[in-house]
PDB file of C-alpha atoms in Angstrom:
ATOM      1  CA  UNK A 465     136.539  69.263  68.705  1.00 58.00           C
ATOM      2  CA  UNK A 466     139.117  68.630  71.435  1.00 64.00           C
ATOM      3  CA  UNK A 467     136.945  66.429  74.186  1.00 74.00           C
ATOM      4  CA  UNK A 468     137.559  63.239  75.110  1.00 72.00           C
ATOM      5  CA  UNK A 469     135.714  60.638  72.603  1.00 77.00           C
ATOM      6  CA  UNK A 470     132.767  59.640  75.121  1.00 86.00           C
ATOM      7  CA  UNK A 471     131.128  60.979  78.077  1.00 93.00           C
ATOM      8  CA  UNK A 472     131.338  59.224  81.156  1.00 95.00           C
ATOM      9  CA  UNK A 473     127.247  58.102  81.958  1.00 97.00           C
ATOM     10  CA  UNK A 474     126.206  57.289  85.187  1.00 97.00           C
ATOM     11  CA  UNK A 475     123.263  56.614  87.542  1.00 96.00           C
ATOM     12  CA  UNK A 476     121.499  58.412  89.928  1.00 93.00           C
ATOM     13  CA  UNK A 477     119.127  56.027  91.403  1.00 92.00           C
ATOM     14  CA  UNK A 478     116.108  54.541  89.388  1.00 93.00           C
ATOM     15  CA  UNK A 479     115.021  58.015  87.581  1.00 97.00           C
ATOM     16  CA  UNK A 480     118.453  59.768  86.792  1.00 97.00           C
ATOM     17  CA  UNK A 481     121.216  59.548  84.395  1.00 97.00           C
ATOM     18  CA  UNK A 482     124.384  62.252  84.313  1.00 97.00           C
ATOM     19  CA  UNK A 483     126.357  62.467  81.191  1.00 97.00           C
ATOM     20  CA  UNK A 484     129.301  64.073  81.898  1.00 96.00           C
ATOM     21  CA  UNK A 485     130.850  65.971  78.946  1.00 95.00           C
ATOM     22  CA  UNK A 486     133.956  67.254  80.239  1.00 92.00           C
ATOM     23  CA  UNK A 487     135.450  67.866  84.047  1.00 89.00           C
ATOM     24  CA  UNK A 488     136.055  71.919  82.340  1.00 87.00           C
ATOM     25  CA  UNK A 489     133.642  74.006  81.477  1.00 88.00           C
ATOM     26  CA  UNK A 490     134.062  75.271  77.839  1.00 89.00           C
ATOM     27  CA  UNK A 491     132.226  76.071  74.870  1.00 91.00           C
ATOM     28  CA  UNK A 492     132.804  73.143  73.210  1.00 92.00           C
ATOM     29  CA  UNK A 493     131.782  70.927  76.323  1.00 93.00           C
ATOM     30  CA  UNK A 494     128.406  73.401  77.062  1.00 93.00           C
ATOM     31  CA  UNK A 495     127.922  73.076  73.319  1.00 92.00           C
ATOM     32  CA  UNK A 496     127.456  69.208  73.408  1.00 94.00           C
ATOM     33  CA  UNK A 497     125.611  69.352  76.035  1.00 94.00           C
ATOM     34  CA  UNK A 498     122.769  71.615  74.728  1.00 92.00           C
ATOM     35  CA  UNK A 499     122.957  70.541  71.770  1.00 93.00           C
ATOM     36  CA  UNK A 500     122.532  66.661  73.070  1.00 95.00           C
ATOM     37  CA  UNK A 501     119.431  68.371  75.330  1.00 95.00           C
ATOM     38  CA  UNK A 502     117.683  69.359  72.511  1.00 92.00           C
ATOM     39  CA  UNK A 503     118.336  66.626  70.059  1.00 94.00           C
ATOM     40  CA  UNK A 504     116.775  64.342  73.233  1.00 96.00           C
ATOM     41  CA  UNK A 505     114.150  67.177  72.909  1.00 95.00           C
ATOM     42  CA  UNK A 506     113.118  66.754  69.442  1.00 94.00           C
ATOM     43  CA  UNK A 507     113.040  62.670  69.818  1.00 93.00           C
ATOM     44  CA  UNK A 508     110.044  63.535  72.601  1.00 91.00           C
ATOM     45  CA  UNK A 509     110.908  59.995  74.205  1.00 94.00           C
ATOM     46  CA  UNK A 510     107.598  58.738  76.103  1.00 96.00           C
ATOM     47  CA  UNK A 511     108.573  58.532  79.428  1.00 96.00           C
ATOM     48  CA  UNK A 512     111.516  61.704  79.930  1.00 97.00           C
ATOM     49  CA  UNK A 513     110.301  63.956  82.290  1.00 97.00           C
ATOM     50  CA  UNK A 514     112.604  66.474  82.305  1.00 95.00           C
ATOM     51  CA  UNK A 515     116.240  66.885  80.794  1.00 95.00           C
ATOM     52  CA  UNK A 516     118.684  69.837  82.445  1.00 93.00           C
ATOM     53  CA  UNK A 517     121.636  70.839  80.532  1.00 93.00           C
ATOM     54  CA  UNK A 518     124.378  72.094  82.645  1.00 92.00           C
ATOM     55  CA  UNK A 519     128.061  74.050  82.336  1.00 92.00           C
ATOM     56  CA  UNK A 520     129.795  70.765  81.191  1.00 93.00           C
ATOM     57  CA  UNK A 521     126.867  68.047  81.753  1.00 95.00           C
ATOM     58  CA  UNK A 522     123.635  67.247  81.014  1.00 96.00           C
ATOM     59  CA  UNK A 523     121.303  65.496  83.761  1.00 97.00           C
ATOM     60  CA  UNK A 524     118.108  63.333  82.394  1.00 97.00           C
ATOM     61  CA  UNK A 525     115.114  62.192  84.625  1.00 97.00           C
ATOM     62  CA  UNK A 526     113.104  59.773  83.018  1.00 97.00           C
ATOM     63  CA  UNK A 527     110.284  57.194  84.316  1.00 97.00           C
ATOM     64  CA  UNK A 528     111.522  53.624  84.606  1.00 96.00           C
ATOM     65  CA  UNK A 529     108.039  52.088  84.462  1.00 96.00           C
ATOM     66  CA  UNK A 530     107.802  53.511  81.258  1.00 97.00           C
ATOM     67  CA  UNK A 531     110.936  54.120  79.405  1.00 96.00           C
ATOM     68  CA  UNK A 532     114.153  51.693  79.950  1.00 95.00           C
ATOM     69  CA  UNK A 533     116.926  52.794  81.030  1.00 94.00           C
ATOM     70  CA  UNK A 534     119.192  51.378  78.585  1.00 95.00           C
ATOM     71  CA  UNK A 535     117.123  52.528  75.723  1.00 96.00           C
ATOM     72  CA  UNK A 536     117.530  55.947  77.229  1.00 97.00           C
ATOM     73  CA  UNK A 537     121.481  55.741  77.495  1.00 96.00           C
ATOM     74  CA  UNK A 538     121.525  54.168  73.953  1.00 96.00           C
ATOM     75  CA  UNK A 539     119.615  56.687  72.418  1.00 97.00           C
ATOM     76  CA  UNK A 540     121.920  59.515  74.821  1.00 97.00           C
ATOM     77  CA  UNK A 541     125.165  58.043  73.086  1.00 96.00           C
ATOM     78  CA  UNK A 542     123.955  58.055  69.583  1.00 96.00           C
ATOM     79  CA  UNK A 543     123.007  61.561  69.964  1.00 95.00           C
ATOM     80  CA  UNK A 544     126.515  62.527  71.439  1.00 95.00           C
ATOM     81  CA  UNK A 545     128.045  61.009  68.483  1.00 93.00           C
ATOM     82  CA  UNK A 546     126.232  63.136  66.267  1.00 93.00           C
ATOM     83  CA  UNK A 547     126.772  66.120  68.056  1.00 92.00           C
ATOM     84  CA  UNK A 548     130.925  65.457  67.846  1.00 91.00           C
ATOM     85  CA  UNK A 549     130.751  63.803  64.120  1.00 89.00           C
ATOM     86  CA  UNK A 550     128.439  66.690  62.560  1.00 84.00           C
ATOM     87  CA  UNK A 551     129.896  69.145  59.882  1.00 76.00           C
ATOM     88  CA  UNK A 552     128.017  72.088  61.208  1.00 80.00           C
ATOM     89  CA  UNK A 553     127.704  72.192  64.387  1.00 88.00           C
ATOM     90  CA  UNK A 554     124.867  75.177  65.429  1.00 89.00           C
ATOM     91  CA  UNK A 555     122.412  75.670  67.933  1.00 88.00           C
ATOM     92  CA  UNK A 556     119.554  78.089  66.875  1.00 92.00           C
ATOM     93  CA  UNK A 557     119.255  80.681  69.901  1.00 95.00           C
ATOM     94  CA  UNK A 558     119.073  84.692  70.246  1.00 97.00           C
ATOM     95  CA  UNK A 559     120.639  87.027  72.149  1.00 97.00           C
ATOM     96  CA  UNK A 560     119.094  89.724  74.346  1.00 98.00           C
ATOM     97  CA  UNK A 561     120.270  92.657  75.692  1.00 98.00           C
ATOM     98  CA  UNK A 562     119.823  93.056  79.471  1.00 98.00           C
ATOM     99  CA  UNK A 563     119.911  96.825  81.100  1.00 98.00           C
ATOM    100  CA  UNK A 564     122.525  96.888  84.635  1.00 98.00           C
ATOM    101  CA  UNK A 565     122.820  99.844  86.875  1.00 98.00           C
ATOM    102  CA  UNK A 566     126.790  99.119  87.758  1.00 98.00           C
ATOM    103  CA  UNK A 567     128.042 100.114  90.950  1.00 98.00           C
ATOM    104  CA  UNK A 568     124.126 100.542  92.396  1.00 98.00           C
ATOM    105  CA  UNK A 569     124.056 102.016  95.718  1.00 98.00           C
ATOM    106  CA  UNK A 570     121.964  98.735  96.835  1.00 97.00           C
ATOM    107  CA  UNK A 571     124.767  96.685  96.154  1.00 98.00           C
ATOM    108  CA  UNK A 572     126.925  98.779  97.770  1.00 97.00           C
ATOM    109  CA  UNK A 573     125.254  99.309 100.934  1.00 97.00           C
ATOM    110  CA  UNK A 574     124.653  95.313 101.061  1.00 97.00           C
ATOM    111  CA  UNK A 575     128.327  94.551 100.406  1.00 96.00           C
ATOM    112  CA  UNK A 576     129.574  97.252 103.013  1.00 96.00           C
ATOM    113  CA  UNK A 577     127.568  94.768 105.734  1.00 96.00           C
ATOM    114  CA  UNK A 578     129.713  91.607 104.832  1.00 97.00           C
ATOM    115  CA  UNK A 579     133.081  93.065 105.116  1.00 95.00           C
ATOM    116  CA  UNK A 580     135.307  91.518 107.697  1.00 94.00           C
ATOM    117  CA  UNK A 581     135.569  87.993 108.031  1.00 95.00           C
ATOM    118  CA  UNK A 582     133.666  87.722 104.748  1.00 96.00           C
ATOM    119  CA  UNK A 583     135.529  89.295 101.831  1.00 96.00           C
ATOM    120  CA  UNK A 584     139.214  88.910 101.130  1.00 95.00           C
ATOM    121  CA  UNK A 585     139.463  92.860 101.102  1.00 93.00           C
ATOM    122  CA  UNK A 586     137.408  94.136 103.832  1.00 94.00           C
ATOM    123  CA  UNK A 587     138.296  97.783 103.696  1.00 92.00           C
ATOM    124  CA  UNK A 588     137.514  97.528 100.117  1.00 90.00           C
ATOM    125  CA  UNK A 589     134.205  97.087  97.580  1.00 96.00           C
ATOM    126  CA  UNK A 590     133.949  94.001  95.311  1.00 98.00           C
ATOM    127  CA  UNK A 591     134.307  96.315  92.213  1.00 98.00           C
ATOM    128  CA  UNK A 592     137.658  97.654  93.058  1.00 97.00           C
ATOM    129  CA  UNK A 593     138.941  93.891  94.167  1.00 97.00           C
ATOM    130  CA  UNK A 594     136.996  92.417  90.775  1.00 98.00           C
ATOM    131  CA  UNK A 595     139.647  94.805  89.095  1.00 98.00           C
ATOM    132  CA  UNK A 596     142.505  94.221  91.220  1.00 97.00           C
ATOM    133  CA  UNK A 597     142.622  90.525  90.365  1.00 97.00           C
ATOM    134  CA  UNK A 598     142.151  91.267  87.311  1.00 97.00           C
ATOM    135  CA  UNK A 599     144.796  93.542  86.734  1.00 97.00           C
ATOM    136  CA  UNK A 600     142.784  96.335  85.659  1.00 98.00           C
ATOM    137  CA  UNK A 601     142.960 100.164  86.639  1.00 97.00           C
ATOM    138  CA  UNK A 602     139.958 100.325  88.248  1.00 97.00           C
ATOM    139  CA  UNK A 603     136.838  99.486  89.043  1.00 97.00           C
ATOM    140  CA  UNK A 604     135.576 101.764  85.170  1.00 98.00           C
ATOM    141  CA  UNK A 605     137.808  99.649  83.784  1.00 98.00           C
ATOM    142  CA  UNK A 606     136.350  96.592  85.029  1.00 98.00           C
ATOM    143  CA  UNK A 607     132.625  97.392  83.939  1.00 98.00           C
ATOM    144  CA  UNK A 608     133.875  98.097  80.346  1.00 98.00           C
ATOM    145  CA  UNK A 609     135.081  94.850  80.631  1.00 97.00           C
ATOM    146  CA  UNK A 610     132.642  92.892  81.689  1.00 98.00           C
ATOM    147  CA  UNK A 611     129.837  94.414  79.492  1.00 98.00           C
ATOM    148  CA  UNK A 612     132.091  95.134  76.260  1.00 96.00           C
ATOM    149  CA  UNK A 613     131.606  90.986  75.360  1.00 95.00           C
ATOM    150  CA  UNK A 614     128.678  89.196  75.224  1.00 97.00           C
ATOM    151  CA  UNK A 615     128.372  86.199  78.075  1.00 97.00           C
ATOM    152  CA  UNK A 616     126.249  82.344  76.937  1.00 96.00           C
ATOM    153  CA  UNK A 617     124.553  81.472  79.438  1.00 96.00           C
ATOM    154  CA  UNK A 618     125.660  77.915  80.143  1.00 94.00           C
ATOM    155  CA  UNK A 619     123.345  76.884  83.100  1.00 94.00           C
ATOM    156  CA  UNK A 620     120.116  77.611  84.724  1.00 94.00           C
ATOM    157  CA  UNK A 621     119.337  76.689  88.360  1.00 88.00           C
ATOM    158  CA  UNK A 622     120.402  77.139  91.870  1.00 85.00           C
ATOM    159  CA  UNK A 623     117.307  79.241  92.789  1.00 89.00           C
ATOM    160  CA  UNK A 624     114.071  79.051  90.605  1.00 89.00           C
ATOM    161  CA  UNK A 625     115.476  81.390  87.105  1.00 93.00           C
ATOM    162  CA  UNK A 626     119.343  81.825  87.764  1.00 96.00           C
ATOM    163  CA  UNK A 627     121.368  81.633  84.983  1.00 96.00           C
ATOM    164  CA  UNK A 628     125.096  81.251  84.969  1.00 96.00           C
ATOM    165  CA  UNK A 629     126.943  82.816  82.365  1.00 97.00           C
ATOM    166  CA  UNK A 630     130.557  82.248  80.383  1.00 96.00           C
ATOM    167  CA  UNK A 631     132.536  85.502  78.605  1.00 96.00           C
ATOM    168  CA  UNK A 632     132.452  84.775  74.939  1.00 95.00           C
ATOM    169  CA  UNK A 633     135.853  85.908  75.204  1.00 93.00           C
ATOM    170  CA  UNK A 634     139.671  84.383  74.718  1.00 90.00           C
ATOM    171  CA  UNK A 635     140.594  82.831  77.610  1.00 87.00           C
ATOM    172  CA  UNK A 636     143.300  84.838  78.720  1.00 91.00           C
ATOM    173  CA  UNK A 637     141.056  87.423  78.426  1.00 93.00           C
ATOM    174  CA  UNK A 638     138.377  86.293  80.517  1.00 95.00           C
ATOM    175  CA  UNK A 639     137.362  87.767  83.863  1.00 97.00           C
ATOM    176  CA  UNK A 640     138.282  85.848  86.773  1.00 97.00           C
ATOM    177  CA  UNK A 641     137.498  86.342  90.129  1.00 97.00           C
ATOM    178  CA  UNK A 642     137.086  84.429  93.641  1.00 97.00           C
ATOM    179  CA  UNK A 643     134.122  84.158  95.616  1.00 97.00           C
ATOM    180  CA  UNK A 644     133.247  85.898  98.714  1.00 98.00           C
ATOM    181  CA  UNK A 645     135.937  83.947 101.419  1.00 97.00           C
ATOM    182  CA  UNK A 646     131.924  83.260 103.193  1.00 97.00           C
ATOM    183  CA  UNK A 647     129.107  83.689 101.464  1.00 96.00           C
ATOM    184  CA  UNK A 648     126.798  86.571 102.076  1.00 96.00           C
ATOM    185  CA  UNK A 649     123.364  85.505 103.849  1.00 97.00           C
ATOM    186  CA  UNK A 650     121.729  88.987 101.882  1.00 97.00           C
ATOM    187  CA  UNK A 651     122.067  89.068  97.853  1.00 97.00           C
ATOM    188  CA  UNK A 652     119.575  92.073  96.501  1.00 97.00           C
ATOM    189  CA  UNK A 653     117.363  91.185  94.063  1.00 97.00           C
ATOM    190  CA  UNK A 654     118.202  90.984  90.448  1.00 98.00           C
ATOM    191  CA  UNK A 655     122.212  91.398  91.218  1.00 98.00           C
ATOM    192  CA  UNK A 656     124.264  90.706  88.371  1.00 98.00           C
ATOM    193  CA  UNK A 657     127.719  88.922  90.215  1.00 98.00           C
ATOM    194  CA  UNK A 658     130.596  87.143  89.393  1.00 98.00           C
ATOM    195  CA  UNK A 659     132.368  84.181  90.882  1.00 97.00           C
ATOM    196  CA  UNK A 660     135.289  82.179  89.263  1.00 95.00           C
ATOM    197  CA  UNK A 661     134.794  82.702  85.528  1.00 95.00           C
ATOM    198  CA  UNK A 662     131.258  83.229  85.875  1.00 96.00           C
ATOM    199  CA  UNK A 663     128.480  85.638  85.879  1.00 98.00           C
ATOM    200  CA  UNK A 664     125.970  85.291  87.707  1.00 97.00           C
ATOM    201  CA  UNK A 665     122.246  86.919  88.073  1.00 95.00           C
ATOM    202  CA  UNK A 666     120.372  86.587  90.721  1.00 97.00           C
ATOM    203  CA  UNK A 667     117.142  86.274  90.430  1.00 96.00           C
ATOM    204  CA  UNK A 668     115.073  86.256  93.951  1.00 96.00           C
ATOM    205  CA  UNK A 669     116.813  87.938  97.579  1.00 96.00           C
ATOM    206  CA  UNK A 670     118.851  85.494  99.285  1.00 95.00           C
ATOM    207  CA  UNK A 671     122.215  84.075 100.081  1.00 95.00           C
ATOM    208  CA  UNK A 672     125.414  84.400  97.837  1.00 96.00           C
ATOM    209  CA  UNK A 673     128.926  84.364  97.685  1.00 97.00           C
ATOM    210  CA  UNK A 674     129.639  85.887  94.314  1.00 98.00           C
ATOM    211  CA  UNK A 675     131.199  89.747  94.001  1.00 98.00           C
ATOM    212  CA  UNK A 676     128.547  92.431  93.475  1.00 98.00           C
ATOM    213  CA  UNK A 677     128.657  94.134  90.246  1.00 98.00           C
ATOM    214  CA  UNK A 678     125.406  96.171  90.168  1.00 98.00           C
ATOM    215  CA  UNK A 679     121.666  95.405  89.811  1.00 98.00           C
ATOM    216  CA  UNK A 680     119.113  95.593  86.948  1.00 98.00           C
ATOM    217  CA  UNK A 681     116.322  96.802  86.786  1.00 98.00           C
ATOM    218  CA  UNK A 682     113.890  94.095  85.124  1.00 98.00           C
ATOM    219  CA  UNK A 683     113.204  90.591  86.177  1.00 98.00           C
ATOM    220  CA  UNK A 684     114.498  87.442  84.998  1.00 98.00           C
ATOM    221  CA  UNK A 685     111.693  85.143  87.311  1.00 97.00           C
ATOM    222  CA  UNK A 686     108.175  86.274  86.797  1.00 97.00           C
ATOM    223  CA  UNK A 687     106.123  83.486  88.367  1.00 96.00           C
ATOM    224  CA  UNK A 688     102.906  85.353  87.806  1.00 95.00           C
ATOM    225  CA  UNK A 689     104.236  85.894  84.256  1.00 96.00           C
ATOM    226  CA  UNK A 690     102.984  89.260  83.794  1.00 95.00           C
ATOM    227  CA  UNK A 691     105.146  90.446  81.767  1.00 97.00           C
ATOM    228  CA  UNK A 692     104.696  89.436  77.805  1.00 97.00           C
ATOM    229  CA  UNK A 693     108.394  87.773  77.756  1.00 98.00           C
ATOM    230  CA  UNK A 694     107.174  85.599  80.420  1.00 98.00           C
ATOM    231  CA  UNK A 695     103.864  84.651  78.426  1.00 96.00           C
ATOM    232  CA  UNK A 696     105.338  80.959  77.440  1.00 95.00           C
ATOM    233  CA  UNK A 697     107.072  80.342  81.059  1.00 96.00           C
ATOM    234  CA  UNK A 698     108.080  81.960  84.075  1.00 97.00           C
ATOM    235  CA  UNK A 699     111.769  81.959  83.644  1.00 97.00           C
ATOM    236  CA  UNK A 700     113.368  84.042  81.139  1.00 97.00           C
ATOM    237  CA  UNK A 701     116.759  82.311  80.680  1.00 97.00           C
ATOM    238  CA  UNK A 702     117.495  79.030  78.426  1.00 94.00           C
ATOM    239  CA  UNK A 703     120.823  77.516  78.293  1.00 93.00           C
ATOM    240  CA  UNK A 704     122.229  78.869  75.016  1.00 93.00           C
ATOM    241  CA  UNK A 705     120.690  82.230  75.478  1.00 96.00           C
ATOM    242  CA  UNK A 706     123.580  84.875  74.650  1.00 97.00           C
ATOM    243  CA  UNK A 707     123.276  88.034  76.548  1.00 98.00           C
ATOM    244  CA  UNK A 708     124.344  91.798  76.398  1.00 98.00           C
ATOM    245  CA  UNK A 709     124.690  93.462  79.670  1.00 98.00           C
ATOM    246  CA  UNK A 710     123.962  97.523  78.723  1.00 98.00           C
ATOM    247  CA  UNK A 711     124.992 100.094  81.666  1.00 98.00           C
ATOM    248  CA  UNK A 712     121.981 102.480  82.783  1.00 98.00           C
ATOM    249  CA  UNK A 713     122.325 105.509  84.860  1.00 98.00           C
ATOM    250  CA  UNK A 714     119.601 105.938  87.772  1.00 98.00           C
ATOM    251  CA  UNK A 715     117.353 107.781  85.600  1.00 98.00           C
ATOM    252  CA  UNK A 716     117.305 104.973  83.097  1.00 98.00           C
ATOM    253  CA  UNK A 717     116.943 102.656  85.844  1.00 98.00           C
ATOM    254  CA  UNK A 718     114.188 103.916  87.225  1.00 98.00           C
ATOM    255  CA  UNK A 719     112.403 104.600  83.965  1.00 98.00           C
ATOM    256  CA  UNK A 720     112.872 100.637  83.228  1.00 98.00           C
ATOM    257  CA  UNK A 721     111.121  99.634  86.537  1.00 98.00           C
ATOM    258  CA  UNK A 722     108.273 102.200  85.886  1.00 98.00           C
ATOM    259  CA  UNK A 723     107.462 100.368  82.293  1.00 98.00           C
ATOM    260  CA  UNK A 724     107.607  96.795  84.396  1.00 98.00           C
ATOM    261  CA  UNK A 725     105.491  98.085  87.059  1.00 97.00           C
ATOM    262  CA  UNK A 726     102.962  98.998  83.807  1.00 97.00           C
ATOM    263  CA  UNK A 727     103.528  95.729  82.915  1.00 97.00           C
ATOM    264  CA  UNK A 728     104.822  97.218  79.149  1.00 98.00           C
ATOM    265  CA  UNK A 729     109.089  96.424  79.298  1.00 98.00           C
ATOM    266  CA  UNK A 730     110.068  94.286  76.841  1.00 98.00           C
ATOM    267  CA  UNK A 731     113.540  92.715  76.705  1.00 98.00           C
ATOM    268  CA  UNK A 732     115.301  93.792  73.239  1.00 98.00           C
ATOM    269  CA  UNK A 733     116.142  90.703  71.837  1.00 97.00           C
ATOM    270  CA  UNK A 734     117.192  88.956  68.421  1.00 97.00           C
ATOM    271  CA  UNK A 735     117.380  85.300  67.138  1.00 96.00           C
ATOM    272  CA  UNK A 736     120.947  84.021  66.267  1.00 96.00           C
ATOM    273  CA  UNK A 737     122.437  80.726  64.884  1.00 93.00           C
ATOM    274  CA  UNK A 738     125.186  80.077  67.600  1.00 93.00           C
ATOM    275  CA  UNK A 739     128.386  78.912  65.209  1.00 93.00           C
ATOM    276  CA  UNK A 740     130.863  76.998  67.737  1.00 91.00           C
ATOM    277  CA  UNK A 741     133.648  76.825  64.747  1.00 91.00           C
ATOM    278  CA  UNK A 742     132.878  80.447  64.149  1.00 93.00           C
ATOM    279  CA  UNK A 743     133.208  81.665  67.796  1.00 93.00           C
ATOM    280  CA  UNK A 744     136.380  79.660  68.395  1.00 91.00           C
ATOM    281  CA  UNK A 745     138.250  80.587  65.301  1.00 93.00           C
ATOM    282  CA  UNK A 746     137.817  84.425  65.558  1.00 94.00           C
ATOM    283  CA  UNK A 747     135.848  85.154  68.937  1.00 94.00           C
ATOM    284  CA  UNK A 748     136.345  89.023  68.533  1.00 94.00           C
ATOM    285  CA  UNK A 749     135.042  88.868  64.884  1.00 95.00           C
ATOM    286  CA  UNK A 750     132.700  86.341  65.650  1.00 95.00           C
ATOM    287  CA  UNK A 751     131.014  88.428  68.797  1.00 95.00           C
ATOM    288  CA  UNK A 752     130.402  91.415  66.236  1.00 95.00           C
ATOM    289  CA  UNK A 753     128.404  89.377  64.252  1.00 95.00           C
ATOM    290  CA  UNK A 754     126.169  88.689  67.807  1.00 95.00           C
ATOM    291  CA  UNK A 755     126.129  92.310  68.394  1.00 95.00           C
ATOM    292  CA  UNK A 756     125.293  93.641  64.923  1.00 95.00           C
ATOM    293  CA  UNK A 757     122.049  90.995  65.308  1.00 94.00           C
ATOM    294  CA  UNK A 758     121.006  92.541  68.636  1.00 93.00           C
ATOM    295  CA  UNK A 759     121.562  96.127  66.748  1.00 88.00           C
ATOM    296  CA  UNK A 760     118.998  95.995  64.295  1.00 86.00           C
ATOM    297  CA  UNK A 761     116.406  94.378  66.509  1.00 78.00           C
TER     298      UNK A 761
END
């Protein structure tokens, strides 16, 4: 493992403490901090009210009255040395396939309203520019791309069920690509984007600055938890979760939203053992494995 030998801890106010992994995102860095999150988990410390793992970080909010706060950061630092020290390092997880209409004429008719003075190519569409940075063909060439590989989601938040999501991938073989020059005050619902090195999904309408990529046609937020993926909580996403994006046509599309409407869709999905040695020593091999698990689901 190539981090730096201890997080940097620090306070926020009486209730919070940030360990911060790394100043990067990477594997290794989101690794440590899930991995820390759930061993914090599995201690079920009287007094932790809620603990957020993040892209490189992992926040804690605890009750002073109840648990102290250097107990908490002593118990936070044992646990991130046996996260770095272990022989196996593994996080148990699954991966789940996720349907995405690419190039969606909702997406398109939203980006065509935040054109000039918004995007960097106004007389353009964020598929086409995606690629261009990218140094890709085309737009085709883009959407292989981004949903040949599967992407761990490294983050949840921003709105209520929006996950943020890293290319299992080589680095130089990564998708990168800027943000909207202003960000968009009209996102569709369930909009699969991508800002930086990151995906992103949105999960409600609403503000963003990340290029559109296409929509899907199943939710990722069911507050009402109607649907039986929802049945243990309303947010579909944990950090760790690997995901598959799979294109759909219309008709698929459409088909999809008719079983949710039933309340019958069902994500495909498959439990995995994440290997961080295994996915850094042969990613290409290693995502095969991923995808052969989600195959016989």
């Amino acid at each position: 493992m190539t981090l730096s030998e201890h997080a940097r801890y620090s306070w926020g106010g009486d209730e919070f403490l940030l360990v911060e992994i790394a100043p990067d995102m990477s594997l290794e860095a989101n690794f440590v901090a899930n991995a820390m999150a759930a061993g914090l988990e599995d201690r079920v410390l009287e007094g932790v009210v809620d603990i957020c793992p993040a892209n490189a970080s992992l926040l804690v909010r605890f009750d002073p009255d109840v648990l102290n706060h250097g107990a908490l950061e002593s118990t936070l630092r044992e646990l991130e040395a046996e996260v770095k020290k272990a022989a196996v390092q593994e996080l148990e997880t699954r991966i789940i396939e996720v349907p995405v209409w690419y190039d969606d004429p909702f997406t398109s008719e939203t980006e065509q309203r935040f054109r000039e003075g918004y995007h960097q190519r106004p007389e353009g569409t964020d598929l086409d520019y995606s690629a261009e940075v990218n140094g890709l063909a085309n737009a085709e060439e883009f959407i292989r791309r981004h949903h040949e590989t599967p992407w761990l989601v490294s983050m949840v938040g921003f709105v209520a069920g929006l996950p943020f999501l890293f290319q299992l991938t080589p680095r130089e073989r990564q998708l990168e690509v800027p943000k909207y020059l202003s960000p968009r005050t009209d996102t569709p619902p369930l909009t699969v984007g991508i800002g930086g090195c990151f995906t992103a999904h949105y999960s409600v309408r609403g503000a963003g600055g990340y290029q559109m990529l296409g929509i899907a046609p199943a939710p990722i937020f069911d507050p009402e938890q109607k649907l039986a993926d929802f049945a243990d909580f309303m947010v579909l996403f944990r950090t760790g979760d690997i995901v598959k994006y799979r294109p759909v046509d219309e008709a698929e599309y459409r088909a999809i939203q008719a079983e949710v409407e039933a309340g019958t869709y069902r994500y495909k999905q498959a439990p995995v053992r994440f290997s961080l040695a295994a996915a850094l020593a042969d990613p290409d091999a290693y995502n095969h494995s991923l995808l052969e698990a989600l195959d016989v689901a």
